[in-house]
Coordinates of C-alpha atoms in Angstrom, one line a residue:
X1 CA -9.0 -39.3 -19.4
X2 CA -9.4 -43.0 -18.3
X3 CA -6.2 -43.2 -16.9
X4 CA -5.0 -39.6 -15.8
X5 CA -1.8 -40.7 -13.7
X6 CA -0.9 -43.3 -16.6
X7 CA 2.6 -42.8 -17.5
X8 CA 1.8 -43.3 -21.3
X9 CA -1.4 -40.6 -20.8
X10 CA 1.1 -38.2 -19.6
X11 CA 4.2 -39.0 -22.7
X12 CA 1.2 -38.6 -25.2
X13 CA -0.2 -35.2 -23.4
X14 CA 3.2 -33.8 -23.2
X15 CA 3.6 -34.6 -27.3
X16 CA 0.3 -33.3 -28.0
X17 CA 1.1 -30.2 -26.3
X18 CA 4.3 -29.9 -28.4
X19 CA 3.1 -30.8 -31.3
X20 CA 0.1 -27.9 -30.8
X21 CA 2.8 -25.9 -30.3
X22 CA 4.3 -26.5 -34.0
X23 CA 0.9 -26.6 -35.5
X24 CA 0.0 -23.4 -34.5
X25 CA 3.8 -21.7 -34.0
X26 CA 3.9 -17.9 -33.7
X27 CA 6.1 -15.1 -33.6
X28 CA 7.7 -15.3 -30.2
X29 CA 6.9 -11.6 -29.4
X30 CA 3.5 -11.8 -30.8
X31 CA 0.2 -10.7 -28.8
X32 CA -1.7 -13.9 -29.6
X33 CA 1.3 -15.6 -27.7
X34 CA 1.8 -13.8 -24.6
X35 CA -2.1 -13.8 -24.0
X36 CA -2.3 -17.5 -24.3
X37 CA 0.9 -17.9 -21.5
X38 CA -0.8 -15.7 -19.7
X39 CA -3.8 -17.0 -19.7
X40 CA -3.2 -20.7 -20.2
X41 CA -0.2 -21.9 -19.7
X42 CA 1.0 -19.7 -17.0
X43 CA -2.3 -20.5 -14.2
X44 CA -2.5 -24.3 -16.0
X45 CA 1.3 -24.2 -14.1
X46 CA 0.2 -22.9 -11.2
X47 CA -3.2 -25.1 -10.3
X48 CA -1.6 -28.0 -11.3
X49 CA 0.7 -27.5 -8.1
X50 CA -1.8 -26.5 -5.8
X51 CA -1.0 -29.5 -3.7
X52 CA 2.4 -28.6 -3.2
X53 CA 1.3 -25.1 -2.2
X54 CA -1.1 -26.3 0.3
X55 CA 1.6 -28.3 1.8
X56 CA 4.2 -25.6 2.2
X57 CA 1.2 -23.3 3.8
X58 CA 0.5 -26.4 6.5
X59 CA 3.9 -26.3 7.4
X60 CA 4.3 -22.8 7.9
X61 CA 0.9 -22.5 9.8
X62 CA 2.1 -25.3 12.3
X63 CA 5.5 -23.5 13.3
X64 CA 3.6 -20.4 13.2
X65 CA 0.6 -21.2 15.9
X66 CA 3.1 -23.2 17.9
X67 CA 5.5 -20.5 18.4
X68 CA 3.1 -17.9 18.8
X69 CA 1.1 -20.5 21.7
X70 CA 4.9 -20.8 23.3
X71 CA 5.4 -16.8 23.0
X72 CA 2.0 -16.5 25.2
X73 CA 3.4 -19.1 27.7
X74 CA 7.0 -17.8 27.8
X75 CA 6.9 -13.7 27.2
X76 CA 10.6 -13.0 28.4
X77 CA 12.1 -16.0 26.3
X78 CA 10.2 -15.2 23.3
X79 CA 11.2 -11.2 23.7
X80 CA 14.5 -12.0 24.0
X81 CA 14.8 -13.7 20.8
X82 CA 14.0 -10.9 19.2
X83 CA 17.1 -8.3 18.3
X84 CA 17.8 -5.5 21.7
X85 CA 16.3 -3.0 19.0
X86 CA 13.3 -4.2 18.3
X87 CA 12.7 -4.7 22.1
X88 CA 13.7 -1.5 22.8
X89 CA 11.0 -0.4 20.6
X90 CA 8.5 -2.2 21.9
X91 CA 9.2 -0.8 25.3
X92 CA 8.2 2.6 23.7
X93 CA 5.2 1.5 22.3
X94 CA 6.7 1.7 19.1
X95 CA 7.0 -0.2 16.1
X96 CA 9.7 -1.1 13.8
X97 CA 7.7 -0.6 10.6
X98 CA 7.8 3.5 9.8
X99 CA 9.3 4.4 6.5
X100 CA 10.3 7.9 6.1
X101 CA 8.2 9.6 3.2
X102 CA 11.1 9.9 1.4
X103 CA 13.1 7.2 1.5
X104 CA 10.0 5.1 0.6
X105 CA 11.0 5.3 -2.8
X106 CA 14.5 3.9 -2.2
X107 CA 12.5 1.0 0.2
X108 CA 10.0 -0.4 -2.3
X109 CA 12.7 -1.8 -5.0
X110 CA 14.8 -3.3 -1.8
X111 CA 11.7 -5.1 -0.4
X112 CA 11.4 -6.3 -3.3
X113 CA 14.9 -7.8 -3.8
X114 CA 14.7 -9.2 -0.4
X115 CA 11.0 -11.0 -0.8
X116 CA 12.3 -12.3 -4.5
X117 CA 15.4 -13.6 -2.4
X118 CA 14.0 -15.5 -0.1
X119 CA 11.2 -17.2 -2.4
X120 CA 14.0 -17.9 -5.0
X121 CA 15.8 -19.9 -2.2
X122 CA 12.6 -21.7 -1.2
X123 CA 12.5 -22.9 -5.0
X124 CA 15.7 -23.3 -5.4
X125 CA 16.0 -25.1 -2.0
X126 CA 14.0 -28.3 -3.7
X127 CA 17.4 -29.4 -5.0
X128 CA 18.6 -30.3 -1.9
X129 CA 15.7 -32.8 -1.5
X130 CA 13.5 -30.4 -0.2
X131 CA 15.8 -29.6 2.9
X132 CA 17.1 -26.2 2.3
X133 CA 12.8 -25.3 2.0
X134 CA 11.4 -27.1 4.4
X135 CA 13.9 -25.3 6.7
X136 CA 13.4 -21.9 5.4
X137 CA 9.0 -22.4 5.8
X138 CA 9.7 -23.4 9.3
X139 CA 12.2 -20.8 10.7
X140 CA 10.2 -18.0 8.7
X141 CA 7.2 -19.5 10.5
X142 CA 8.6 -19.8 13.7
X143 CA 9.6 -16.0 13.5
X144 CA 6.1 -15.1 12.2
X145 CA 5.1 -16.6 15.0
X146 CA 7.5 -15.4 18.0
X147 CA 7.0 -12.3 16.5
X148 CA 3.0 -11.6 17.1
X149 CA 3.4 -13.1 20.2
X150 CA 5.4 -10.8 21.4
X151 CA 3.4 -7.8 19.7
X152 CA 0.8 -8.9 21.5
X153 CA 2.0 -9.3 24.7
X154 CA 3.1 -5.4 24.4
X155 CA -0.4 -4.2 23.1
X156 CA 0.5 -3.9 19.4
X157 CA -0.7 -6.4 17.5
X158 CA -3.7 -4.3 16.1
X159 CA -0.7 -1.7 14.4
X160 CA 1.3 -4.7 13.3
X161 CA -1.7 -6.5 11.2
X162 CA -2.7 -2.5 10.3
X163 CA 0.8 -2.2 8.5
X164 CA 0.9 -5.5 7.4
X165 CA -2.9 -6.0 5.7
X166 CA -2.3 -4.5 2.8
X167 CA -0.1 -6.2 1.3
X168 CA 0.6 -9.7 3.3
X169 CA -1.8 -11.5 1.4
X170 CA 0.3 -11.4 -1.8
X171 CA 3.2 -11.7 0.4
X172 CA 3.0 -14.9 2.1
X173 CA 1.2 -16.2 -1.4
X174 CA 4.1 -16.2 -3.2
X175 CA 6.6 -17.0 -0.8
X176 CA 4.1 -20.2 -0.5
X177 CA 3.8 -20.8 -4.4
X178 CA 7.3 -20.5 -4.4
X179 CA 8.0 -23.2 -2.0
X180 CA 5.7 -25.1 -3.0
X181 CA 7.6 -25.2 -6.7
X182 CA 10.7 -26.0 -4.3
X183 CA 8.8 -29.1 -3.2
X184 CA 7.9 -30.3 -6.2
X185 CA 11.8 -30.3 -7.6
X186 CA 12.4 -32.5 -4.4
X187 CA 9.5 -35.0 -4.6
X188 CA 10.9 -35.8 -8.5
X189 CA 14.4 -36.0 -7.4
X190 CA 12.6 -38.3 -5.0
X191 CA 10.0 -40.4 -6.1
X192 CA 10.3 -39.8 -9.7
X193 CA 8.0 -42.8 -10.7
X194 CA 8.4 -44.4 -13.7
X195 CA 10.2 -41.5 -15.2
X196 CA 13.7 -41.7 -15.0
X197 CA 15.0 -38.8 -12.6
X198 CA 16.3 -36.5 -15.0
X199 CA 12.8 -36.3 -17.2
X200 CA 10.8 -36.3 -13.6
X201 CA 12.6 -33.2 -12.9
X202 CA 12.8 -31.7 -16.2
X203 CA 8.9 -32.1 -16.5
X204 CA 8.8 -30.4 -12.4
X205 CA 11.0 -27.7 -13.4
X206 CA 9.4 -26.5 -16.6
X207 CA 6.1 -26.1 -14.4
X208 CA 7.7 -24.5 -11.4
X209 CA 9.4 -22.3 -13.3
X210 CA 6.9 -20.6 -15.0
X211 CA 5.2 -20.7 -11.1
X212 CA 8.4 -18.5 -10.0
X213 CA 7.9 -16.3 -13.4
X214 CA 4.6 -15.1 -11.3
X215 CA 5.9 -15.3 -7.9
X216 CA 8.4 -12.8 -9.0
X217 CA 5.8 -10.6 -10.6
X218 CA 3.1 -10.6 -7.3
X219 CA 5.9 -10.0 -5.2
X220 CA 7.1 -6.8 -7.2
X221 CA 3.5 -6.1 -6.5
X222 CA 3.4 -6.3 -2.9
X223 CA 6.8 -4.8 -2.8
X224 CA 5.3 -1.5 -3.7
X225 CA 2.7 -1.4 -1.5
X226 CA 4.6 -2.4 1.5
X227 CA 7.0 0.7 0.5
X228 CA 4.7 3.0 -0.1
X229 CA 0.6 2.1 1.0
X230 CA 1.2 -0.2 4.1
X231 CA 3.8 2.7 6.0
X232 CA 1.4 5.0 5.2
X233 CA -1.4 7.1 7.2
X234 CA -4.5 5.4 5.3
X235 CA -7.1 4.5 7.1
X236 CA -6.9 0.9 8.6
X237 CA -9.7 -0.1 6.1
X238 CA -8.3 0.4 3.0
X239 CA -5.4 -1.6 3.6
X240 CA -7.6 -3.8 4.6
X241 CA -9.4 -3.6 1.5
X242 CA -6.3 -3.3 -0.7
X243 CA -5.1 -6.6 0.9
X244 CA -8.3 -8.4 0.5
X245 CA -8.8 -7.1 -3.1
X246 CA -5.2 -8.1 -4.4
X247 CA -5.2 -11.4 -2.6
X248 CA -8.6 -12.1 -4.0
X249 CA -7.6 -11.3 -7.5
X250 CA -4.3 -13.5 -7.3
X251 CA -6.2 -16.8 -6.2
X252 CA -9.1 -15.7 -9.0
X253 CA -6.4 -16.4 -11.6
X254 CA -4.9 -18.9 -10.1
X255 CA -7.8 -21.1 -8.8
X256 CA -10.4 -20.3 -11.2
X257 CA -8.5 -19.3 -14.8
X258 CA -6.0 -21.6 -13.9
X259 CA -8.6 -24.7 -13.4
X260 CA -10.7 -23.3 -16.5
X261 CA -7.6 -23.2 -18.3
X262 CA -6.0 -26.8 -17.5
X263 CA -9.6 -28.4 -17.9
X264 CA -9.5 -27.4 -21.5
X265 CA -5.7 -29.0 -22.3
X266 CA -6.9 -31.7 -20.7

């Protein structure tokens, strides 16, 4: 407790931990087992790489604001970015987000697929040295950005953030957690302190890998909604209040089981 970021403090928690894990060994399928991953290890993982999250949402936030402040200064360059669909849309007064009724059950699983994609290559990405992430949060940011400016220069941002309330907030959550985990391979590969590299990343990758284990499951999550809730005719308010509710729940386990839970392996 003295010495938190002591090399030896860290050896002797990470043999304590194992040797816990002999002491009181289970059935790998048990109950008692899967409630304390769960419960423990799995938001332990997750707030102990809060820093890293924060960091991939800074990122995104910058390219975001800036290309959105460039898409209010240059309209035509920012619309013409965009694909000749899309624009033609827009020049309708219409948006690219309707799902047929029923194809929405054929458009949940592929959102899914795409979402789990696209964080798995932000994680991934950290083996590159962070490269391969740091480009994929600031492209996606800069077309998050582009792409409400342009919205709003046509009139249409309120339907856009209508569609997308409901289930963004688990959305862009994960997408950061998962970069975030991405980040953390790179800063062991390097600056792997007075670990040699390969236990510095085997120590980074046992954490971010259980982070991915609930990126992949909040994704699947907001999957469904976007295919089914968020292309929907609900009322504007409860997507609202779905979004706000799941998001709020998420960083509940994360920030405040997750803290309770590390605190007491400490």
């Amino acid at each position: 407790r003295d010495f938190p970021r002591d090399i030896a403090t860290e050896r002797l928690n990470d043999l304590v931990a194992a040797a816990h894990a002999l002491v009181y060994s289970e059935a790998p399928t048990s109950a008692r087992r899967l409630r304390r991953f769960v419960l423990r290890e799995l938001p332990g993982s997750v707030h102990a790489q809060l820093r890293w999250t924060g960091v991939a949402f800074v990122i995104t936030a910058i390219f975001t604001f800036a290309t959105f402040a460039l898409g209010l200064a240059f309209p035509e360059i920012a619309a013409n970015s965009l694909p000749q669909e899309t624009r033609d849309n827009l020049a309708h007064r219409q948006l690219w987000t309707s799902i047929p009724e029923g194809l929405r059950a054929i458009a949940g699983p592929l959102i899914i697929v795409n979402n789990v994609q696209v964080a798995v290559f932000a994680f991934v990405g950290g083996m590159t040295a962070g490269a391969l992430t740091l480009y994929l949060l600031a492209s996606n940011g800069a077309l998050l950005g582009t792409i409400f400016a342009v919205v709003h220069t046509y009139g249409l941002a309120g339907d856009l953030f209508t569609f997308i309330a409901a289930h963004v907030f688990l959305e862009l959550s994960s997408i950061f957690l998962a970069a975030g985990a991405g980040l953390r391979l790179a800063w062991a590969i390097l600056r792997p302190g007075e670990r040699s590299r390969r236990d510095a990343l085997r120590l980074a990758g046992a954490q971010s890998v259980r982070v991915m284990l609930l990126v992949v499951f909040v994704l699947g999550c907001a999957g469904l909604i976007e295919g089914f809730l968020s292309p929907s005719n609900a009322p504007a308010f409860v997507k609202v209040g779905v979004g706000l509710t799941t998001g709020a729940l998420l960083w509940f386990y994360i920030l405040v089981v997750g803290r309770v839970r590390r605190d007491s392996t400490a």
